[in-house]
Coordinates of N, CA, C and O in Angstrom, one line a residue:
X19 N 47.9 93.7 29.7 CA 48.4 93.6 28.4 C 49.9 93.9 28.3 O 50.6 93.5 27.4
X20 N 50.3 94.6 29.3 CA 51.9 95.0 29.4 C 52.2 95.0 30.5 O 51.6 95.4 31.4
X21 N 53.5 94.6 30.3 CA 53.9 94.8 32.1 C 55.7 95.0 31.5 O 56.4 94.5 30.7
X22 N 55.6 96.2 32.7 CA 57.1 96.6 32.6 C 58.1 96.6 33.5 O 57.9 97.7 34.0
X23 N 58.8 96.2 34.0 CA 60.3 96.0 35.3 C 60.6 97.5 34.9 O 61.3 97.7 33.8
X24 N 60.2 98.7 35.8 CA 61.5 99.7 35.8 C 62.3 99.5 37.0 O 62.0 99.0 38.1
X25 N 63.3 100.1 36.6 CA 64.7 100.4 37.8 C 64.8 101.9 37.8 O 64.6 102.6 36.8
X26 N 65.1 102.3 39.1 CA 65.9 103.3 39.6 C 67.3 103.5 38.4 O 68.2 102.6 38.4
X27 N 67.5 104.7 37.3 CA 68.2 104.7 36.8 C 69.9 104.8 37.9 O 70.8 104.0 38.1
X28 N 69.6 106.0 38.4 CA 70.9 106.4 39.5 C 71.5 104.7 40.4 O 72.7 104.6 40.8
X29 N 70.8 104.0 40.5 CA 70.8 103.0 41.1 C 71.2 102.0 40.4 O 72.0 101.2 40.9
X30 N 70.9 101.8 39.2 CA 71.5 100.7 38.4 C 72.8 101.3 37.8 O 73.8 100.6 37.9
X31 N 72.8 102.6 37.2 CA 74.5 103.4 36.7 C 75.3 102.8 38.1 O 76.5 102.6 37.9
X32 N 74.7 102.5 39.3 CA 75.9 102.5 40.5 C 76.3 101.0 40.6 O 77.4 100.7 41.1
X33 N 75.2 99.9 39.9 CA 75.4 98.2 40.1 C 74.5 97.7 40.4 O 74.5 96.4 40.3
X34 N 73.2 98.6 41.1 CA 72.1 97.8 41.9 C 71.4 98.3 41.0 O 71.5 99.3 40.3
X35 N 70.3 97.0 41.4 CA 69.2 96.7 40.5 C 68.1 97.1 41.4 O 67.6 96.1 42.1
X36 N 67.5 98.6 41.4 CA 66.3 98.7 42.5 C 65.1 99.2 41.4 O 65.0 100.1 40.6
X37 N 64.2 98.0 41.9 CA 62.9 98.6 40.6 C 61.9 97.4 41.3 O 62.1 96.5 42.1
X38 N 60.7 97.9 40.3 CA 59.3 97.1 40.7 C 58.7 96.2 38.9 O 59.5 96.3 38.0
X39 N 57.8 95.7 38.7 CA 57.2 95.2 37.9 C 56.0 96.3 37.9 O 55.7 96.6 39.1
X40 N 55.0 97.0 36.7 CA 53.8 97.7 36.9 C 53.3 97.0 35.8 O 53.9 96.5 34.8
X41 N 51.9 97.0 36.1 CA 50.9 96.2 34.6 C 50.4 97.4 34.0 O 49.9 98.1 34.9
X42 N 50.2 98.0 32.8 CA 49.3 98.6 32.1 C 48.4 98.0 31.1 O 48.9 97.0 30.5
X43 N 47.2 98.5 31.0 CA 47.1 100.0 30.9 C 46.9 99.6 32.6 O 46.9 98.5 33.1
X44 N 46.8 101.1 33.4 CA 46.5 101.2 35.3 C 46.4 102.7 34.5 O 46.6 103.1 33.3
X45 N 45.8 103.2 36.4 CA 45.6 104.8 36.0 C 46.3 105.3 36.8 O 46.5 104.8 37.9
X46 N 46.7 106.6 36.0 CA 47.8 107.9 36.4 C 48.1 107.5 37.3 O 49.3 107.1 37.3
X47 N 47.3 107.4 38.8 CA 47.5 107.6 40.2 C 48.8 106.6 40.5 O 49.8 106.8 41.2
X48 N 48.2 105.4 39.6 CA 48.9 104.1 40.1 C 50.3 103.7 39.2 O 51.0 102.7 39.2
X49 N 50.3 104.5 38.7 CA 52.0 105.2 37.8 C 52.9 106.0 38.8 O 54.0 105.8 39.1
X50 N 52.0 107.0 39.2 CA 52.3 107.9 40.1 C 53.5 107.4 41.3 O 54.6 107.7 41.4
X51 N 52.2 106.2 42.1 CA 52.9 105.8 42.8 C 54.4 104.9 42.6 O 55.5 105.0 43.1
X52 N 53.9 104.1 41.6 CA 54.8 102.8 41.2 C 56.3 103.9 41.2 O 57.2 104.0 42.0
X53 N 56.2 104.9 39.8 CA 57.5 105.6 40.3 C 58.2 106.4 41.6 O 59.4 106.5 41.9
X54 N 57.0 107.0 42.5 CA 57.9 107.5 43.6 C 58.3 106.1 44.6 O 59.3 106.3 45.4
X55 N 57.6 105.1 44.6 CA 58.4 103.5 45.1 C 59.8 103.0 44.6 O 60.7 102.5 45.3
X56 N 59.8 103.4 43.5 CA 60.6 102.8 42.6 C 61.8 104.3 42.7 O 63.0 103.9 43.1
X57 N 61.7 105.0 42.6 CA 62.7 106.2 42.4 C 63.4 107.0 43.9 O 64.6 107.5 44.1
X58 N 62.1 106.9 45.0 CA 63.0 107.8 46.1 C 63.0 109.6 46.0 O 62.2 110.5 46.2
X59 N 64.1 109.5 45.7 CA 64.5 110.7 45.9 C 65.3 111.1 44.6 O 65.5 112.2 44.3
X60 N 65.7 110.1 43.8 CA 66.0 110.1 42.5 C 65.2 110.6 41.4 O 64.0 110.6 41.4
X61 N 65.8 111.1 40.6 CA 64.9 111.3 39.4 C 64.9 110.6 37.9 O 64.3 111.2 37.0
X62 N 65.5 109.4 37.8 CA 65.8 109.1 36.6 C 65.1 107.5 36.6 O 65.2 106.8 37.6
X63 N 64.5 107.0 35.6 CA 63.8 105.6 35.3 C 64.2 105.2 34.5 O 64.4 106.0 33.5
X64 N 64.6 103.7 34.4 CA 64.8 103.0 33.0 C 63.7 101.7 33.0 O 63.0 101.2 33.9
X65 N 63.7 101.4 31.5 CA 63.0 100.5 31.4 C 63.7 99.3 31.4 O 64.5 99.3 30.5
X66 N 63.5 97.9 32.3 CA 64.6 97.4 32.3 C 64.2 95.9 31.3 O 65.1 95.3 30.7
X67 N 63.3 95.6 31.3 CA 62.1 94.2 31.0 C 61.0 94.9 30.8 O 60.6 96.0 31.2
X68 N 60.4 94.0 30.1 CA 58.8 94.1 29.9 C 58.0 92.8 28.9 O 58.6 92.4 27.9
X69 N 56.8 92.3 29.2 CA 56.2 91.3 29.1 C 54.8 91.5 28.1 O 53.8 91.8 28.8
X70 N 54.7 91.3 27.3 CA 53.1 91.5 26.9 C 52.4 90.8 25.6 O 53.0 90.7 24.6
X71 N 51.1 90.5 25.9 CA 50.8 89.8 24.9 C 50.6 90.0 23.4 O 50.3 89.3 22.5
X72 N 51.0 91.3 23.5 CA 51.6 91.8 21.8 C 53.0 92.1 21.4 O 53.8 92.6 22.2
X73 N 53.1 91.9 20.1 CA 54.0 91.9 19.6 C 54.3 93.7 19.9 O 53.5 94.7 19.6
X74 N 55.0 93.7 20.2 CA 55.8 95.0 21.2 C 56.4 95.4 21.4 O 57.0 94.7 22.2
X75 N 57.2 96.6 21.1 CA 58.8 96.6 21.0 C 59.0 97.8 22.1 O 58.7 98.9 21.7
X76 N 59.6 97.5 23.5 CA 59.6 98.5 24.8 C 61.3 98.9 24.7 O 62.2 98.1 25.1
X77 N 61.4 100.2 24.2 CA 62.9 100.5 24.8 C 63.0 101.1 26.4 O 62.1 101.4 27.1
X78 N 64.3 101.2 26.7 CA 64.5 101.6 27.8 C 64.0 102.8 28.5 O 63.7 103.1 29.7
X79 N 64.1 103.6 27.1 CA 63.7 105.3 27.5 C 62.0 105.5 27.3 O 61.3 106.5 27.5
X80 N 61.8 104.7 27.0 CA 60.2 104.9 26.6 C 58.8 105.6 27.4 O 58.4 104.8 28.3
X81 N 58.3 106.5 27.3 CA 57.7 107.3 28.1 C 56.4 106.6 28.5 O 55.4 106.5 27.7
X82 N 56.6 105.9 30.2 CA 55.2 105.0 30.7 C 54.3 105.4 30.6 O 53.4 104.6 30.4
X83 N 54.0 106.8 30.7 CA 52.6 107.4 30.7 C 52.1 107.3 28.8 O 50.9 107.2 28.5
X84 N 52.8 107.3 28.2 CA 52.6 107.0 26.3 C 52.2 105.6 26.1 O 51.5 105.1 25.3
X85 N 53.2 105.1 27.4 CA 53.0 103.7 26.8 C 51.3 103.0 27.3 O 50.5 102.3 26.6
X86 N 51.2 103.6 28.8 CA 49.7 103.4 29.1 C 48.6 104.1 28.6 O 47.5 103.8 28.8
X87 N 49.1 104.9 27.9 CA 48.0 105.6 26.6 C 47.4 104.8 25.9 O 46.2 104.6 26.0
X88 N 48.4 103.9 24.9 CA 48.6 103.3 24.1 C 47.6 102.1 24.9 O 46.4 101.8 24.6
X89 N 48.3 101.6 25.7 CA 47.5 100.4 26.2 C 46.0 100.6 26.9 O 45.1 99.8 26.7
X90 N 45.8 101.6 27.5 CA 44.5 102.0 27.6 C 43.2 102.4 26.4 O 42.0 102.3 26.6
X91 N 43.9 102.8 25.0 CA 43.3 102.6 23.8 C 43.3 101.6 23.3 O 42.7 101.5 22.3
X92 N 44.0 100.3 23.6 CA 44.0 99.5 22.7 C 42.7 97.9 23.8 O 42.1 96.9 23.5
X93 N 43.0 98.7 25.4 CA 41.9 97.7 25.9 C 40.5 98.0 25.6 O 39.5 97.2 25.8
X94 N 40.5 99.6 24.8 CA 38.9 99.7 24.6 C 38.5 99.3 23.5 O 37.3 99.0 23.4
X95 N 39.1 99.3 22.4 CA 39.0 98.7 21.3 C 38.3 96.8 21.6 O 38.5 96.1 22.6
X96 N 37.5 96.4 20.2 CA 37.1 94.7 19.9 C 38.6 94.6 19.9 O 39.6 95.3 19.8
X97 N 38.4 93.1 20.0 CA 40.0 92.3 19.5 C 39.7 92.3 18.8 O 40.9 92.1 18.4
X98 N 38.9 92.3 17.6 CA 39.6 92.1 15.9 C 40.0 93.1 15.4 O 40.8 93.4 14.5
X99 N 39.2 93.9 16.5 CA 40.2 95.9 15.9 C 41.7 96.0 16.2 O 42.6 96.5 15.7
X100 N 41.7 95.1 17.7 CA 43.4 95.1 18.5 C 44.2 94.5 17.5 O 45.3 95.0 17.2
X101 N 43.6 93.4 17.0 CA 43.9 92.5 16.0 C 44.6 93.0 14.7 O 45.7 92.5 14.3
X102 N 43.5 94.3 13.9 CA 44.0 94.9 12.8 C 45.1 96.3 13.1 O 45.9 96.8 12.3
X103 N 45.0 96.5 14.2 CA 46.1 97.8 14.2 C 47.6 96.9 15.2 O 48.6 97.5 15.5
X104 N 47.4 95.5 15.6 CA 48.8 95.0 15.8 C 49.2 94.5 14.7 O 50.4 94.3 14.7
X105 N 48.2 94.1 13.3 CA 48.9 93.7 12.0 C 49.0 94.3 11.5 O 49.6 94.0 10.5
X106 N 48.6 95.6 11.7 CA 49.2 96.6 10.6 C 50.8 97.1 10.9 O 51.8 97.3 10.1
X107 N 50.7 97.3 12.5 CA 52.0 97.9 12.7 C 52.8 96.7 12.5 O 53.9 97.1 12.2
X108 N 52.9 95.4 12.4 CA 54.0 94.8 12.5 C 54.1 94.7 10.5 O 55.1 94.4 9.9
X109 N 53.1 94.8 10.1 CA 53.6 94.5 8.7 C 53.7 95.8 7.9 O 53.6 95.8 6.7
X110 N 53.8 96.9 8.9 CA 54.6 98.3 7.9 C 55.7 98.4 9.3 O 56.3 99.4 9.6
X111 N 55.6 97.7 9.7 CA 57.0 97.9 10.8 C 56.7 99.6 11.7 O 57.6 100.3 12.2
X112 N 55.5 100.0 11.7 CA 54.7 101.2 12.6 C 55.2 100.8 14.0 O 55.5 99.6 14.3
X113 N 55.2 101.9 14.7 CA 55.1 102.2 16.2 C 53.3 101.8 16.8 O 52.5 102.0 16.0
X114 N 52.8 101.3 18.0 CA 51.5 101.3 18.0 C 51.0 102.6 18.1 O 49.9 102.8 17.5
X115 N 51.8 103.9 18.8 CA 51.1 104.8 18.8 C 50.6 105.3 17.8 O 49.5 105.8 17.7
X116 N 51.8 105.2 16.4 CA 51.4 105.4 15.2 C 50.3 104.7 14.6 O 49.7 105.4 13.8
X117 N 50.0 103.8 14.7 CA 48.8 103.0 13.8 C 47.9 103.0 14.7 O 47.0 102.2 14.2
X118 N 47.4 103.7 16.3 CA 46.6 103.8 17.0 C 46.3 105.4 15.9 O 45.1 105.6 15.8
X119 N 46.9 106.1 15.5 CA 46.9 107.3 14.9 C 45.6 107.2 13.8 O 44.5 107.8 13.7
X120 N 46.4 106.0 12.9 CA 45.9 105.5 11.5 C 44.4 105.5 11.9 O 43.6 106.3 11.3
X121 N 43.8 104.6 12.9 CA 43.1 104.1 13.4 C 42.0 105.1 13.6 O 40.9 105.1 13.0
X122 N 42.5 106.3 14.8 CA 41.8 106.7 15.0 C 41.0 107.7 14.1 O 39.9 108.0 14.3
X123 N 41.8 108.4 13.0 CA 41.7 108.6 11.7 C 40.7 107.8 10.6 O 40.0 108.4 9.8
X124 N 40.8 106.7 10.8 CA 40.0 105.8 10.1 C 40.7 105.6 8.2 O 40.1 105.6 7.1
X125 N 42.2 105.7 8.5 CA 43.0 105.8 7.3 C 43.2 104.3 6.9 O 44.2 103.8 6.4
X126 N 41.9 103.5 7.2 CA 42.1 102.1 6.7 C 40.4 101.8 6.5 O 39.4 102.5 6.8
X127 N 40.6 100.3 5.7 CA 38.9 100.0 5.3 C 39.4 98.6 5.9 O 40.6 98.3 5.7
X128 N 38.6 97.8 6.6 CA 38.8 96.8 7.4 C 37.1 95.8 6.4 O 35.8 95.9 6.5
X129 N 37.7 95.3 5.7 CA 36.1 94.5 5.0 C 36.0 92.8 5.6 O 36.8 91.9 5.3
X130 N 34.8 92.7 6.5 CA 34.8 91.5 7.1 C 34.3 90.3 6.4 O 33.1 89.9 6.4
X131 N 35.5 89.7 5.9 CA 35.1 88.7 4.9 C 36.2 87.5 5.1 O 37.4 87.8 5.1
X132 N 35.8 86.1 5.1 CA 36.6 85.2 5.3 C 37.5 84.8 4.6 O 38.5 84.2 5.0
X133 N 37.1 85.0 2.7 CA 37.7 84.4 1.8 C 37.9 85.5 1.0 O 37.7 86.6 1.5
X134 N 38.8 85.3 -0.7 CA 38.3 86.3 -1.8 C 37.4 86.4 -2.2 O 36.8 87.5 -2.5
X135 N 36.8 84.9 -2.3 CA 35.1 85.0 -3.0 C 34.2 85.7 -2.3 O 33.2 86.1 -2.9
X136 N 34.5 85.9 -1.2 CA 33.1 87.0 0.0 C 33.7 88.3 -0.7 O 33.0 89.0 -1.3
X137 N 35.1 88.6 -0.5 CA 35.6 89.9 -0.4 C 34.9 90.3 -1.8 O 34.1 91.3 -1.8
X138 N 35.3 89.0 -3.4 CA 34.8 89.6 -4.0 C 33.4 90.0 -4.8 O 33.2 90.5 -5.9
X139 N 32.5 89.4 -3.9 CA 30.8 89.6 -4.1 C 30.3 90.8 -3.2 O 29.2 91.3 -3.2
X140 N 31.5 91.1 -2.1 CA 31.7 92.4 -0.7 C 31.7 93.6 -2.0 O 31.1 94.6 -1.9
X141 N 32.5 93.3 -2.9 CA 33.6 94.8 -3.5 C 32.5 95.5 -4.7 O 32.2 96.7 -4.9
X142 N 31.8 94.2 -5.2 CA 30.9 94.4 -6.3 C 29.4 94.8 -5.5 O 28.8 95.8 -6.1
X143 N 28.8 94.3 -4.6 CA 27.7 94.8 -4.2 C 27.8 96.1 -4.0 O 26.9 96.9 -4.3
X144 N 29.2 96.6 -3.3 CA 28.8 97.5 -2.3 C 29.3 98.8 -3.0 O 29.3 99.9 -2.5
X145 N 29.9 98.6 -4.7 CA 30.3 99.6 -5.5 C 31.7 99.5 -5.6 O 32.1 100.0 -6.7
X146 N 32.9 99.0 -4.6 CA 34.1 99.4 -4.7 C 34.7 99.2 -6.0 O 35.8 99.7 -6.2
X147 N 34.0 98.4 -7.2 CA 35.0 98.1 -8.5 C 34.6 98.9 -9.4 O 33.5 99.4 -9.2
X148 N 35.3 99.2 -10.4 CA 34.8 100.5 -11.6 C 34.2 99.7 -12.3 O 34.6 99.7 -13.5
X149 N 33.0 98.5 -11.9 CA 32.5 98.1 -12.9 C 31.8 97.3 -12.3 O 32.6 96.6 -11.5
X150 N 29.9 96.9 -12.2 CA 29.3 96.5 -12.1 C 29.0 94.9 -12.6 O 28.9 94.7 -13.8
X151 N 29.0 93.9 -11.6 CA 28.7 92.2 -12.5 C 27.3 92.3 -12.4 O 26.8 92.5 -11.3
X152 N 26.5 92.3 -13.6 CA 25.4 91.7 -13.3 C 24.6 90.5 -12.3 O 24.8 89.4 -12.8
X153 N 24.1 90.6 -11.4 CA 23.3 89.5 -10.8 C 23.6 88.3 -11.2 O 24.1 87.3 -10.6
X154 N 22.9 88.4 -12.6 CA 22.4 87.2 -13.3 C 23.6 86.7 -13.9 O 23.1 85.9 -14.7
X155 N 24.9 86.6 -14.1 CA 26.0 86.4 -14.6 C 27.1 86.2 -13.2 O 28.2 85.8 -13.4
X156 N 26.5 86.4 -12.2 CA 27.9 86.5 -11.1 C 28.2 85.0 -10.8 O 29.4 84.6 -10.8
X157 N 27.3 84.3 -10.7 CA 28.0 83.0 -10.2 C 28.8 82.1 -11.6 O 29.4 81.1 -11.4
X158 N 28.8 82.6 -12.5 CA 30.0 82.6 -13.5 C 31.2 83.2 -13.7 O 32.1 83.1 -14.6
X159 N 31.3 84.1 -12.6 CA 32.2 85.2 -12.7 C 33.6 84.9 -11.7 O 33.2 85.2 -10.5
X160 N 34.7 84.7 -11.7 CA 35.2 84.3 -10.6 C 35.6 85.2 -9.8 O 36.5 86.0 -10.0
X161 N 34.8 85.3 -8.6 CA 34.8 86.5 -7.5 C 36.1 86.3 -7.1 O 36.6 87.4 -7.3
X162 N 36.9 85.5 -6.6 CA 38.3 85.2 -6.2 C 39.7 86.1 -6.7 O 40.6 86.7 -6.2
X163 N 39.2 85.5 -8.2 CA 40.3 86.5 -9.0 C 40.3 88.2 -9.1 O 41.2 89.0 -9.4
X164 N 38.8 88.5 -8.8 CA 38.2 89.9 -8.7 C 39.0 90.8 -7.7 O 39.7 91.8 -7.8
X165 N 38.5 90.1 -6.9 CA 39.0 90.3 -5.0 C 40.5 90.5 -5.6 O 40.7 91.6 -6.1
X166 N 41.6 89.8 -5.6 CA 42.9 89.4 -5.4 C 43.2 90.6 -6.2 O 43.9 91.5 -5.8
X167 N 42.7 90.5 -7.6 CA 43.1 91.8 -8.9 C 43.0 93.4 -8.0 O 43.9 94.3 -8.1
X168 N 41.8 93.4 -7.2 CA 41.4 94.7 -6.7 C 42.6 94.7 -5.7 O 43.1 95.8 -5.7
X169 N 43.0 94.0 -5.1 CA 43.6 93.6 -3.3 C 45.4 94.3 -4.2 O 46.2 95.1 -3.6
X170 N 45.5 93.9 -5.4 CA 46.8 94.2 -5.6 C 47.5 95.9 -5.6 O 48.6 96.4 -5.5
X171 N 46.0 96.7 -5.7 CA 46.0 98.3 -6.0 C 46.2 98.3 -4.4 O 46.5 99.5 -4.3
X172 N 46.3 98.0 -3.6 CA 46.3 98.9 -2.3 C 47.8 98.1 -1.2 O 48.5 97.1 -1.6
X173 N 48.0 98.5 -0.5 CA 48.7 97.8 0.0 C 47.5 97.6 1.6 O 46.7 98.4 2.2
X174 N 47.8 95.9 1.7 CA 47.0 95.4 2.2 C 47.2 94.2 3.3 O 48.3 93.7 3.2
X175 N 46.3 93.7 4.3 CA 46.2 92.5 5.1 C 45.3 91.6 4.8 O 44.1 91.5 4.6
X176 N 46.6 90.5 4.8 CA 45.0 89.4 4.8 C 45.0 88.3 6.4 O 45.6 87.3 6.9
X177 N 44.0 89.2 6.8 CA 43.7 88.3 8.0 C 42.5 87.8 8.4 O 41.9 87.7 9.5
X178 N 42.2 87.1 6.9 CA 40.8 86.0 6.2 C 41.0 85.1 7.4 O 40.1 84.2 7.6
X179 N 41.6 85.1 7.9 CA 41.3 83.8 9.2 C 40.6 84.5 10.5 O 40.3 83.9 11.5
X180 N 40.5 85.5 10.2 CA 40.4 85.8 11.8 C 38.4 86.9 11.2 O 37.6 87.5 11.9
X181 N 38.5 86.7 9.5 CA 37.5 87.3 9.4 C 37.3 88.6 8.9 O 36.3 89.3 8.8
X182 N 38.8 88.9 8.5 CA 39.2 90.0 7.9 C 39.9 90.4 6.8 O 40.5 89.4 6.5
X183 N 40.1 91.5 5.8 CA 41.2 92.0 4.6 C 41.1 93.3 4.7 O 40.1 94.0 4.2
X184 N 42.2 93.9 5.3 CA 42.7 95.6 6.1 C 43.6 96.0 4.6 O 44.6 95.5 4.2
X185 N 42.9 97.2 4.0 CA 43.7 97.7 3.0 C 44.0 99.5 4.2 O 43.3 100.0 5.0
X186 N 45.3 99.7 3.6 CA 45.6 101.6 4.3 C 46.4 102.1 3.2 O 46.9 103.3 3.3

């Protein structure tokens, strides 16, 4: 899911570029090593590149063992969950570890619904509106505009394509 190019800090301050490529998530061990390959007798790491199929933001100083945290929680996660906490962080502009936070917390309602009209016959069955449609009246009722009216109180995702609408 991520792959990082560190360098030998001491090594690059001098001109040379001495470092390896590591993929995370990997475990401790294989961190372990990658840095004493990569470092010597040195003590300092930068981050120089890095590659990954999410939208990702890797600085240089960034702590690998945080970062394989992160990626280690986010391979056990469904992808529609990977799905809802990389759209959340990119559309409140969050860190992942921060919205792995949200997540773990459960500081979001994730309602699996493709359209407004599902969301809003989802909102009314299941109690979310301060007001009950009768049965017998709903398919007169436009569930769409329901959904959308409720969707405006929260700040929200719509990722009806993928089968989803993430309010936090």
């Amino acid at each position: 899911m991520l792959n990082l190019y560190t360098a030998n800090l001491a090594e690059y301050t001098a001109g040379n570029l001495v470092g390896e490529w590591i993929s995370l998530p990997t475990e401790k061990k294989m961190i372990e090593a990658h840095l004493n390959s990569v470092l010597g007798t040195n003590k300092g790491i930068v981050i120089r590149d890095y590659k990954s199929s999410l939208p990702i933001e890797v600085r240089e100083n960034d702590d690998i063992y945080e970062l394989n945290r992160v990626m280690q929680y986010l391979e056990r996660v469904t992808e529609s969950e990977r799905q809802i906490i990389v759209q959340i962080a990119k559309t409140k502009g969050m860190e992942l570890a921060q919205v792995i936070q949200v997540h773990r917390e459960g500081e979001y309602m994730a309602f699996n619904c493709h359209n407004l009209k599902e969301l809003g016959h989802y909102l009314n069955d299941e109690g979310f509106l301060s007001f009950e449609i009768p049965e017998e009246i709903e398919e007169y009722v436009d569930m769409e505009k329901i959904a959308a009216d409720w969707l405006r109180k929260f700040d929200h995702i719509d990722l009806s394509d993928i089968g989803f609408y993430i309010t936090y």
